[in-house]
Amino acid sequence: MTTASTLLSPELLARLEKMELVSRKIFRGRMKGERRSRRKGQSVEFADFRNYVPGDDLRFIDWNTYARLDRLFLKLFIEEEDLHFYALLDASASMDFGDPTKLQYAKQLAAALGFIGLVRGDRVKIETLGRPSRDVFRGRRSLWRMLGHIDEIQPDETVPLAEGVKNFCLRNSGKGIVVLITDLMDKSGYEPALRYLLAQQMDVYVVHVLSAEEIEPEMQGDLRLVDCEDADVAEITVSGALIKRYKETLTAFVESAREFCGRRGMSYLLARNEVPLDELITDYLARRGLVR
Amino acid sequence: MGLSLLNMLSWWQWAILAAVPPAIVALYFLKLKRRPLEVPSTYLWRRSIEDLHVNAIWQRLRRNLLLFLQLLLVLLVILALVRPGWRGEELTGNRFVFLLDNSASMQATDVEPSRLEDAKRRVGELIDQMDPGDSAMVISFADTARVEQGFTYDRHALHRAVDAIEPTARGTSLLDALKVASGLANPGRSAYEASDTQVAEAMPATLYIMSDGNFEHVTGFSLGNLSPIYVPIGQDDSPNVAILAFNVRGHETREGQLQAFARLENFGSQPVRATADLRLDDRLIDATEVAIPAGEVQGVVFDVGAIDSGVLKLEIRIDDRLKVDNSAWVAVNPPRQANVLLVTPGNEPLQFGLSTELAAKLAKVTVESPGFLKKKQYTTDTDGGAYDLVIYDRCRPEKMPQANTLWIGVVPPLEDWSAGKKVDVPTIMDTDPAHPLMQWIVMDNVLVFEGTPLTVPPGGTTLIDTNAGAMLAIAPREGFEDAVLGFLLVEQVGADTFTRTNWPIRPSFPMFVLNVLNYLGGGPEVLAQGSVRPGQVVPLENASSEKAISVVTPGGESTSLAAYRPGKFSFKGTDELGVYEVQAGGKTVQRFAVNLFDPMESKLPPRKKFDVGPVEIEGRSGWEVVRREMWRGLLLMGLGVLCLEWYIYGRRVSF
């Protein structure tokens, strides 16, 4: 219970229960689920008719039509399938900043989305960039297992963003929804990583998590900034103009990421760690169409 | 051209100053200690300051640019403190003698404000350039030299001495100044006599001569250890018109009237027209316009009329570069008769000669018999200077009178004078027509029956020479002159009087008597006293045997003079041009004029070179010792650096 309550509050769980993950594409799941599929199959929802050919299941012949037209037609139903939902977390050291830390925020978000998926019978997989996981969660009963799995994630990975995404793509070749939760702070650039995801033809969501300190830095004096990941040093003397310039750079960075994603059919969402999670999900993500 | 520095600080101030740059460096590194701060990523920060990394060298420099600027600022301030300056001429050596010409020509205004001021400025600049440990002396010279400041290390004293130098109206003589200057450079010997042995260590000195070079070449002087540098002061083209002579004489034709003669010379290169004003006691009595071609002399004559006494002033009105030679004065004194005492047992030709009309004008003659010599009256009168001339005919006093004397047939009671044996009919061989006593006198037709050849004292002059020896001689004695005639004019034998020469019946005899009255009786001074040159010592006589007289200068200053002998005075303070009044008992008894009348001084273009002994000293033309101070510029540059530093600091903060 402790893990669940730190990641997801009961109130949030109650709200999430009514939601479902939305995929803009219709995917083929491996198991029968609650998703409409393009495949015609066994569900209650009628889809079409077609001529009978020998060998067809006689149970689906529309006898009423046969009586009227004296020809055999077969009723086709829309098949409902399960959805593959992937939450891919960046667990690098840079995520261990902020209050709550960006990683904590990312974990909460992954747990919430995973919960929605579990409730709807989707196939949920939570992974980090540096640590492949074989655990697949399905069904409401897997909630605690999933939360435990999420809780174990530590900000100690050093895998570059592109490499981590590449490995993820190699492991998970199926289609589905992937939500990449990261701060995109990779000195070699985030674009290769996103291109890998794009090649998967997945429904990609990029949640860009930034802490309030990164968006509104409050520092003074002559500073030697040390990068927590590669110990790179940048010497600055803080001034209003420098802060202004930093914000401009940040805005440009965010906008370029947003544009990069938008042009390629990916959804981009900037998440500040100070925005409450339920607000993020019910408001921002719902608006982006990830949940409904 | 060379850079010169002046040390303005003491060693401990230097030490503090030297500690400033290391302190700045230390403070700078302290300041650079940045507070480390761990951030998620320096990615965005790096991109924010990315443009600063474009040029790595510039970046490295920029990091320390403020330090460099601060160091530069301190460096500039230190440089400013040592007062760097460019100067035109190096001071050579470490002992200097500054000779400043303050003669009349140095009052010329062809260089602003005057030549003397220019010379003083130059010397002042040279003094400023002296290094610590350099010593210098300051000598001003005109016709004589004056040590204004002996050798000293004290620059302030030197400046004071230079500032105190005043212009004079005197002529110029370098020799005197050189002798003074060489005293230390060539010790123990008179530098002008090469044979003198040297006894002390020579101290070589550099001799700076600030002059216009208007003096005679110096001969008979060896510079020895003095290294001369002659700085000619003045401009070559300096127009000047000068009065070179001004005098008053009796009118050639009109009895009792006076004429004033002046000689004007144009020293410039252009012909000029000048107006000459003649004033009598400050009242304009005549004026004339004179045209003087370039480099020529023009005479001017004024009819003054009959005046007894007064001051005539001639002034030329013209815009030239030297003013002191544009005025001249002459003092016309009231006529004064010479007092002559003739002591004789009876001498008819001589008494007749003394009683001519002309002689009576010149002198008042008192005749006494030899018995008078024993009287107290005689002693009082002769000791008190009551007589200008005493004539002893065949008689001899016990001691010499305070007067000029003429001795006939006897020699003065002095060791130097002696008479030889009597010679019969000495033949006159030669006379000295240059001497005033023998002017206009022809002795060819004079026979002397008997005479005693004279032994002339040292310094004496033989005026009439015969085959037997000197028959008339004159010798100086303590400001007086004694003339001795070796033959008798008349001789008393018993009751008869015999003539011993035919001279009295020749025309030369009364002329001789007049010459005696004129020359020995002080006659020439009677009418218009000759002009006195500035700085010249003027002998003054006052027969009324006053103990003290006073002289009033043209400026109105009164100087009391004490008699160095009864009735005899000498006045030295003739520096000012104009008319001096001699006063005795509250009354003006005599006047004399001091005039420049010196073509050397009036000729303004400075001499390019002159000789001192065998050495030719060439002027350093265009020599200028202007010291261009740089400290103001350095401080301004420092201010600029400070502003730049502020700007860069501001920029840096806003990166």
PDB file of N, CA, C and O in Angstrom, chain B residues 539-586:
ATOM      1  N   PRO B 539      84.153 109.136 -11.268  1.00  0.00           N
ATOM      2  CA  PRO B 539      84.850 109.927 -10.232  1.00  0.00           C
ATOM      3  C   PRO B 539      84.188 111.304 -10.119  1.00  0.00           C
ATOM      4  O   PRO B 539      83.882 111.949 -11.118  1.00  0.00           O
ATOM      5  N   LEU B 540      83.914 111.697  -8.921  1.00  0.00           N
ATOM      6  CA  LEU B 540      83.259 112.986  -8.707  1.00  0.00           C
ATOM      7  C   LEU B 540      84.158 113.837  -7.813  1.00  0.00           C
ATOM      8  O   LEU B 540      84.802 113.329  -6.900  1.00  0.00           O
ATOM      9  N   GLU B 541      84.180 115.140  -8.098  1.00  0.00           N
ATOM     10  CA  GLU B 541      84.960 116.034  -7.254  1.00  0.00           C
ATOM     11  C   GLU B 541      84.055 117.129  -6.768  1.00  0.00           C
ATOM     12  O   GLU B 541      83.144 117.566  -7.450  1.00  0.00           O
ATOM     13  N   ASN B 542      84.294 117.522  -5.582  1.00  0.00           N
ATOM     14  CA  ASN B 542      83.562 118.672  -5.094  1.00  0.00           C
ATOM     15  C   ASN B 542      84.512 119.554  -4.307  1.00  0.00           C
ATOM     16  O   ASN B 542      84.982 119.193  -3.227  1.00  0.00           O
ATOM     17  N   ALA B 543      84.838 120.667  -4.899  1.00  0.00           N
ATOM     18  CA  ALA B 543      85.891 121.521  -4.348  1.00  0.00           C
ATOM     19  C   ALA B 543      85.488 122.141  -3.031  1.00  0.00           C
ATOM     20  O   ALA B 543      86.336 122.585  -2.270  1.00  0.00           O
ATOM     21  N   SER B 544      84.221 122.191  -2.736  1.00  0.00           N
ATOM     22  CA  SER B 544      83.818 122.852  -1.503  1.00  0.00           C
ATOM     23  C   SER B 544      84.101 121.978  -0.281  1.00  0.00           C
ATOM     24  O   SER B 544      83.581 122.218   0.797  1.00  0.00           O
ATOM     25  N   SER B 545      84.899 120.922  -0.510  1.00  0.00           N
ATOM     26  CA  SER B 545      85.429 120.055   0.533  1.00  0.00           C
ATOM     27  C   SER B 545      84.356 119.566   1.496  1.00  0.00           C
ATOM     28  O   SER B 545      84.551 119.507   2.698  1.00  0.00           O
ATOM     29  N   GLU B 546      83.229 119.199   0.908  1.00  0.00           N
ATOM     30  CA  GLU B 546      82.194 118.596   1.746  1.00  0.00           C
ATOM     31  C   GLU B 546      82.608 117.162   2.052  1.00  0.00           C
ATOM     32  O   GLU B 546      83.237 116.487   1.238  1.00  0.00           O
ATOM     33  N   LYS B 547      82.199 116.710   3.207  1.00  0.00           N
ATOM     34  CA  LYS B 547      82.547 115.326   3.580  1.00  0.00           C
ATOM     35  C   LYS B 547      81.701 114.332   2.769  1.00  0.00           C
ATOM     36  O   LYS B 547      82.128 113.235   2.452  1.00  0.00           O
ATOM     37  N   ALA B 548      80.430 114.721   2.526  1.00  0.00           N
ATOM     38  CA  ALA B 548      79.534 113.777   1.860  1.00  0.00           C
ATOM     39  C   ALA B 548      78.702 114.489   0.817  1.00  0.00           C
ATOM     40  O   ALA B 548      78.295 115.633   1.005  1.00  0.00           O
ATOM     41  N   ILE B 549      78.483 113.809  -0.290  1.00  0.00           N
ATOM     42  CA  ILE B 549      77.546 114.310  -1.283  1.00  0.00           C
ATOM     43  C   ILE B 549      76.551 113.180  -1.555  1.00  0.00           C
ATOM     44  O   ILE B 549      76.735 112.053  -1.105  1.00  0.00           O
ATOM     45  N   SER B 550      75.514 113.489  -2.265  1.00  0.00           N
ATOM     46  CA  SER B 550      74.584 112.410  -2.618  1.00  0.00           C
ATOM     47  C   SER B 550      74.315 112.459  -4.118  1.00  0.00           C
ATOM     48  O   SER B 550      74.375 113.511  -4.750  1.00  0.00           O
ATOM     49  N   VAL B 551      74.031 111.309  -4.666  1.00  0.00           N
ATOM     50  CA  VAL B 551      73.744 111.189  -6.092  1.00  0.00           C
ATOM     51  C   VAL B 551      72.320 110.665  -6.233  1.00  0.00           C
ATOM     52  O   VAL B 551      71.938 109.682  -5.595  1.00  0.00           O
ATOM     53  N   VAL B 552      71.535 111.382  -7.058  1.00  0.00           N
ATOM     54  CA  VAL B 552      70.155 110.964  -7.294  1.00  0.00           C
ATOM     55  C   VAL B 552      70.094 110.319  -8.679  1.00  0.00           C
ATOM     56  O   VAL B 552      70.474 110.924  -9.676  1.00  0.00           O
ATOM     57  N   THR B 553      69.630 109.088  -8.692  1.00  0.00           N
ATOM     58  CA  THR B 553      69.566 108.344  -9.958  1.00  0.00           C
ATOM     59  C   THR B 553      68.366 108.831 -10.772  1.00  0.00           C
ATOM     60  O   THR B 553      67.479 109.509 -10.248  1.00  0.00           O
ATOM     61  N   PRO B 554      68.314 108.474 -12.061  1.00  0.00           N
ATOM     62  CA  PRO B 554      67.150 108.864 -12.875  1.00  0.00           C
ATOM     63  C   PRO B 554      65.843 108.342 -12.292  1.00  0.00           C
ATOM     64  O   PRO B 554      64.791 108.937 -12.464  1.00  0.00           O
ATOM     65  N   GLY B 555      65.929 107.216 -11.577  1.00  0.00           N
ATOM     66  CA  GLY B 555      64.729 106.660 -10.974  1.00  0.00           C
ATOM     67  C   GLY B 555      64.317 107.390  -9.708  1.00  0.00           C
ATOM     68  O   GLY B 555      63.276 107.091  -9.143  1.00  0.00           O
ATOM     69  N   GLY B 556      65.151 108.348  -9.232  1.00  0.00           N
ATOM     70  CA  GLY B 556      64.801 109.127  -8.052  1.00  0.00           C
ATOM     71  C   GLY B 556      65.385 108.588  -6.768  1.00  0.00           C
ATOM     72  O   GLY B 556      65.107 109.108  -5.690  1.00  0.00           O
ATOM     73  N   GLU B 557      66.238 107.560  -6.872  1.00  0.00           N
ATOM     74  CA  GLU B 557      66.848 107.038  -5.651  1.00  0.00           C
ATOM     75  C   GLU B 557      68.069 107.864  -5.296  1.00  0.00           C
ATOM     76  O   GLU B 557      68.854 108.224  -6.168  1.00  0.00           O
ATOM     77  N   SER B 558      68.220 108.144  -4.021  1.00  0.00           N
ATOM     78  CA  SER B 558      69.339 108.965  -3.585  1.00  0.00           C
ATOM     79  C   SER B 558      70.368 108.093  -2.879  1.00  0.00           C
ATOM     80  O   SER B 558      70.020 107.255  -2.058  1.00  0.00           O
ATOM     81  N   THR B 559      71.637 108.252  -3.267  1.00  0.00           N
ATOM     82  CA  THR B 559      72.711 107.497  -2.642  1.00  0.00           C
ATOM     83  C   THR B 559      73.706 108.474  -2.040  1.00  0.00           C
ATOM     84  O   THR B 559      74.151 109.409  -2.708  1.00  0.00           O
ATOM     85  N   SER B 560      74.019 108.274  -0.766  1.00  0.00           N
ATOM     86  CA  SER B 560      75.012 109.139  -0.126  1.00  0.00           C
ATOM     87  C   SER B 560      76.394 108.581  -0.375  1.00  0.00           C
ATOM     88  O   SER B 560      76.601 107.368  -0.333  1.00  0.00           O
ATOM     89  N   LEU B 561      77.313 109.487  -0.680  1.00  0.00           N
ATOM     90  CA  LEU B 561      78.684 109.053  -0.918  1.00  0.00           C
ATOM     91  C   LEU B 561      79.577 109.714   0.113  1.00  0.00           C
ATOM     92  O   LEU B 561      79.432 110.894   0.408  1.00  0.00           O
ATOM     93  N   ALA B 562      80.480 108.901   0.674  1.00  0.00           N
ATOM     94  CA  ALA B 562      81.464 109.478   1.586  1.00  0.00           C
ATOM     95  C   ALA B 562      82.740 109.708   0.787  1.00  0.00           C
ATOM     96  O   ALA B 562      83.067 108.921  -0.100  1.00  0.00           O
ATOM     97  N   ALA B 563      83.428 110.779   1.112  1.00  0.00           N
ATOM     98  CA  ALA B 563      84.652 111.099   0.381  1.00  0.00           C
ATOM     99  C   ALA B 563      85.732 110.108   0.756  1.00  0.00           C
ATOM    100  O   ALA B 563      85.936 109.828   1.931  1.00  0.00           O
ATOM    101  N   TYR B 564      86.354 109.524  -0.244  1.00  0.00           N
ATOM    102  CA  TYR B 564      87.485 108.653   0.086  1.00  0.00           C
ATOM    103  C   TYR B 564      88.734 109.480   0.307  1.00  0.00           C
ATOM    104  O   TYR B 564      89.690 109.044   0.916  1.00  0.00           O
ATOM    105  N   ARG B 565      88.749 110.677  -0.234  1.00  0.00           N
ATOM    106  CA  ARG B 565      89.746 111.698   0.082  1.00  0.00           C
ATOM    107  C   ARG B 565      88.981 112.998   0.077  1.00  0.00           C
ATOM    108  O   ARG B 565      87.932 113.090  -0.556  1.00  0.00           O
ATOM    109  N   PRO B 566      89.448 113.974   0.807  1.00  0.00           N
ATOM    110  CA  PRO B 566      88.677 115.218   0.858  1.00  0.00           C
ATOM    111  C   PRO B 566      88.332 115.710  -0.539  1.00  0.00           C
ATOM    112  O   PRO B 566      89.205 115.860  -1.390  1.00  0.00           O
ATOM    113  N   GLY B 567      87.048 115.904  -0.769  1.00  0.00           N
ATOM    114  CA  GLY B 567      86.594 116.428  -2.050  1.00  0.00           C
ATOM    115  C   GLY B 567      86.549 115.415  -3.174  1.00  0.00           C
ATOM    116  O   GLY B 567      86.178 115.746  -4.281  1.00  0.00           O
ATOM    117  N   LYS B 568      86.927 114.168  -2.882  1.00  0.00           N
ATOM    118  CA  LYS B 568      86.954 113.166  -3.955  1.00  0.00           C
ATOM    119  C   LYS B 568      85.958 112.062  -3.631  1.00  0.00           C
ATOM    120  O   LYS B 568      85.966 111.518  -2.529  1.00  0.00           O
ATOM    121  N   PHE B 569      85.141 111.775  -4.610  1.00  0.00           N
ATOM    122  CA  PHE B 569      84.120 110.741  -4.419  1.00  0.00           C
ATOM    123  C   PHE B 569      84.143 109.824  -5.632  1.00  0.00           C
ATOM    124  O   PHE B 569      84.629 110.200  -6.694  1.00  0.00           O
ATOM    125  N   SER B 570      83.602 108.645  -5.428  1.00  0.00           N
ATOM    126  CA  SER B 570      83.410 107.807  -6.610  1.00  0.00           C
ATOM    127  C   SER B 570      82.050 107.126  -6.502  1.00  0.00           C
ATOM    128  O   SER B 570      81.651 106.666  -5.442  1.00  0.00           O
ATOM    129  N   PHE B 571      81.361 107.107  -7.654  1.00  0.00           N
ATOM    130  CA  PHE B 571      79.997 106.591  -7.684  1.00  0.00           C
ATOM    131  C   PHE B 571      79.953 105.367  -8.602  1.00  0.00           C
ATOM    132  O   PHE B 571      80.402 105.397  -9.740  1.00  0.00           O
ATOM    133  N   LYS B 572      79.406 104.267  -8.046  1.00  0.00           N
ATOM    134  CA  LYS B 572      79.435 103.009  -8.810  1.00  0.00           C
ATOM    135  C   LYS B 572      78.080 102.642  -9.429  1.00  0.00           C
ATOM    136  O   LYS B 572      78.019 101.906 -10.401  1.00  0.00           O
ATOM    137  N   GLY B 573      77.018 103.138  -8.811  1.00  0.00           N
ATOM    138  CA  GLY B 573      75.702 102.619  -9.217  1.00  0.00           C
ATOM    139  C   GLY B 573      75.125 103.208 -10.491  1.00  0.00           C
ATOM    140  O   GLY B 573      74.016 103.743 -10.491  1.00  0.00           O
ATOM    141  N   THR B 574      75.885 103.096 -11.575  1.00  0.00           N
ATOM    142  CA  THR B 574      75.410 103.718 -12.823  1.00  0.00           C
ATOM    143  C   THR B 574      74.735 102.697 -13.713  1.00  0.00           C
ATOM    144  O   THR B 574      74.990 102.620 -14.907  1.00  0.00           O
ATOM    145  N   ASP B 575      73.870 101.883 -13.140  1.00  0.00           N
ATOM    146  CA  ASP B 575      73.237 100.854 -13.938  1.00  0.00           C
ATOM    147  C   ASP B 575      72.089 101.378 -14.788  1.00  0.00           C
ATOM    148  O   ASP B 575      71.775 100.833 -15.833  1.00  0.00           O
ATOM    149  N   GLU B 576      71.482 102.446 -14.306  1.00  0.00           N
ATOM    150  CA  GLU B 576      70.309 102.962 -14.985  1.00  0.00           C
ATOM    151  C   GLU B 576      70.735 103.973 -16.047  1.00  0.00           C
ATOM    152  O   GLU B 576      71.707 104.704 -15.857  1.00  0.00           O
ATOM    153  N   LEU B 577      70.001 103.969 -17.145  1.00  0.00           N
ATOM    154  CA  LEU B 577      70.280 104.969 -18.168  1.00  0.00           C
ATOM    155  C   LEU B 577      69.558 106.258 -17.813  1.00  0.00           C
ATOM    156  O   LEU B 577      68.450 106.237 -17.291  1.00  0.00           O
ATOM    157  N   GLY B 578      70.199 107.380 -18.098  1.00  0.00           N
ATOM    158  CA  GLY B 578      69.555 108.656 -17.815  1.00  0.00           C
ATOM    159  C   GLY B 578      70.523 109.612 -17.148  1.00  0.00           C
ATOM    160  O   GLY B 578      71.742 109.416 -17.183  1.00  0.00           O
ATOM    161  N   VAL B 579      69.948 110.636 -16.559  1.00  0.00           N
ATOM    162  CA  VAL B 579      70.779 111.691 -15.990  1.00  0.00           C
ATOM    163  C   VAL B 579      70.810 111.565 -14.472  1.00  0.00           C
ATOM    164  O   VAL B 579      69.772 111.411 -13.830  1.00  0.00           O
ATOM    165  N   TYR B 580      72.015 111.607 -13.918  1.00  0.00           N
ATOM    166  CA  TYR B 580      72.215 111.511 -12.477  1.00  0.00           C
ATOM    167  C   TYR B 580      72.554 112.902 -11.958  1.00  0.00           C
ATOM    168  O   TYR B 580      73.313 113.638 -12.589  1.00  0.00           O
ATOM    169  N   GLU B 581      71.994 113.224 -10.810  1.00  0.00           N
ATOM    170  CA  GLU B 581      72.276 114.534 -10.224  1.00  0.00           C
ATOM    171  C   GLU B 581      73.165 114.360  -9.008  1.00  0.00           C
ATOM    172  O   GLU B 581      72.913 113.500  -8.161  1.00  0.00           O
ATOM    173  N   VAL B 582      74.197 115.187  -8.964  1.00  0.00           N
ATOM    174  CA  VAL B 582      75.070 115.177  -7.799  1.00  0.00           C
ATOM    175  C   VAL B 582      74.642 116.330  -6.913  1.00  0.00           C
ATOM    176  O   VAL B 582      74.581 117.474  -7.371  1.00  0.00           O
ATOM    177  N   GLN B 583      74.312 116.033  -5.675  1.00  0.00           N
ATOM    178  CA  GLN B 583      73.820 117.082  -4.785  1.00  0.00           C
ATOM    179  C   GLN B 583      74.764 117.235  -3.620  1.00  0.00           C
ATOM    180  O   GLN B 583      75.266 116.260  -3.058  1.00  0.00           O
ATOM    181  N   ALA B 584      75.000 118.481  -3.291  1.00  0.00           N
ATOM    182  CA  ALA B 584      75.825 118.785  -2.117  1.00  0.00           C
ATOM    183  C   ALA B 584      75.108 119.884  -1.346  1.00  0.00           C
ATOM    184  O   ALA B 584      74.714 120.901  -1.938  1.00  0.00           O
ATOM    185  N   GLY B 585      74.908 119.631  -0.100  1.00  0.00           N
ATOM    186  CA  GLY B 585      74.231 120.621   0.725  1.00  0.00           C
ATOM    187  C   GLY B 585      72.845 120.961   0.215  1.00  0.00           C
ATOM    188  O   GLY B 585      72.397 122.095   0.287  1.00  0.00           O
ATOM    189  N   GLY B 586      72.162 119.976  -0.369  1.00  0.00           N
ATOM    190  CA  GLY B 586      70.794 120.196  -0.822  1.00  0.00           C
ATOM    191  C   GLY B 586      70.694 120.863  -2.175  1.00  0.00           C
ATOM    192  O   GLY B 586      69.609 121.051  -2.701  1.00  0.00           O
TER     193      GLY B 586
END
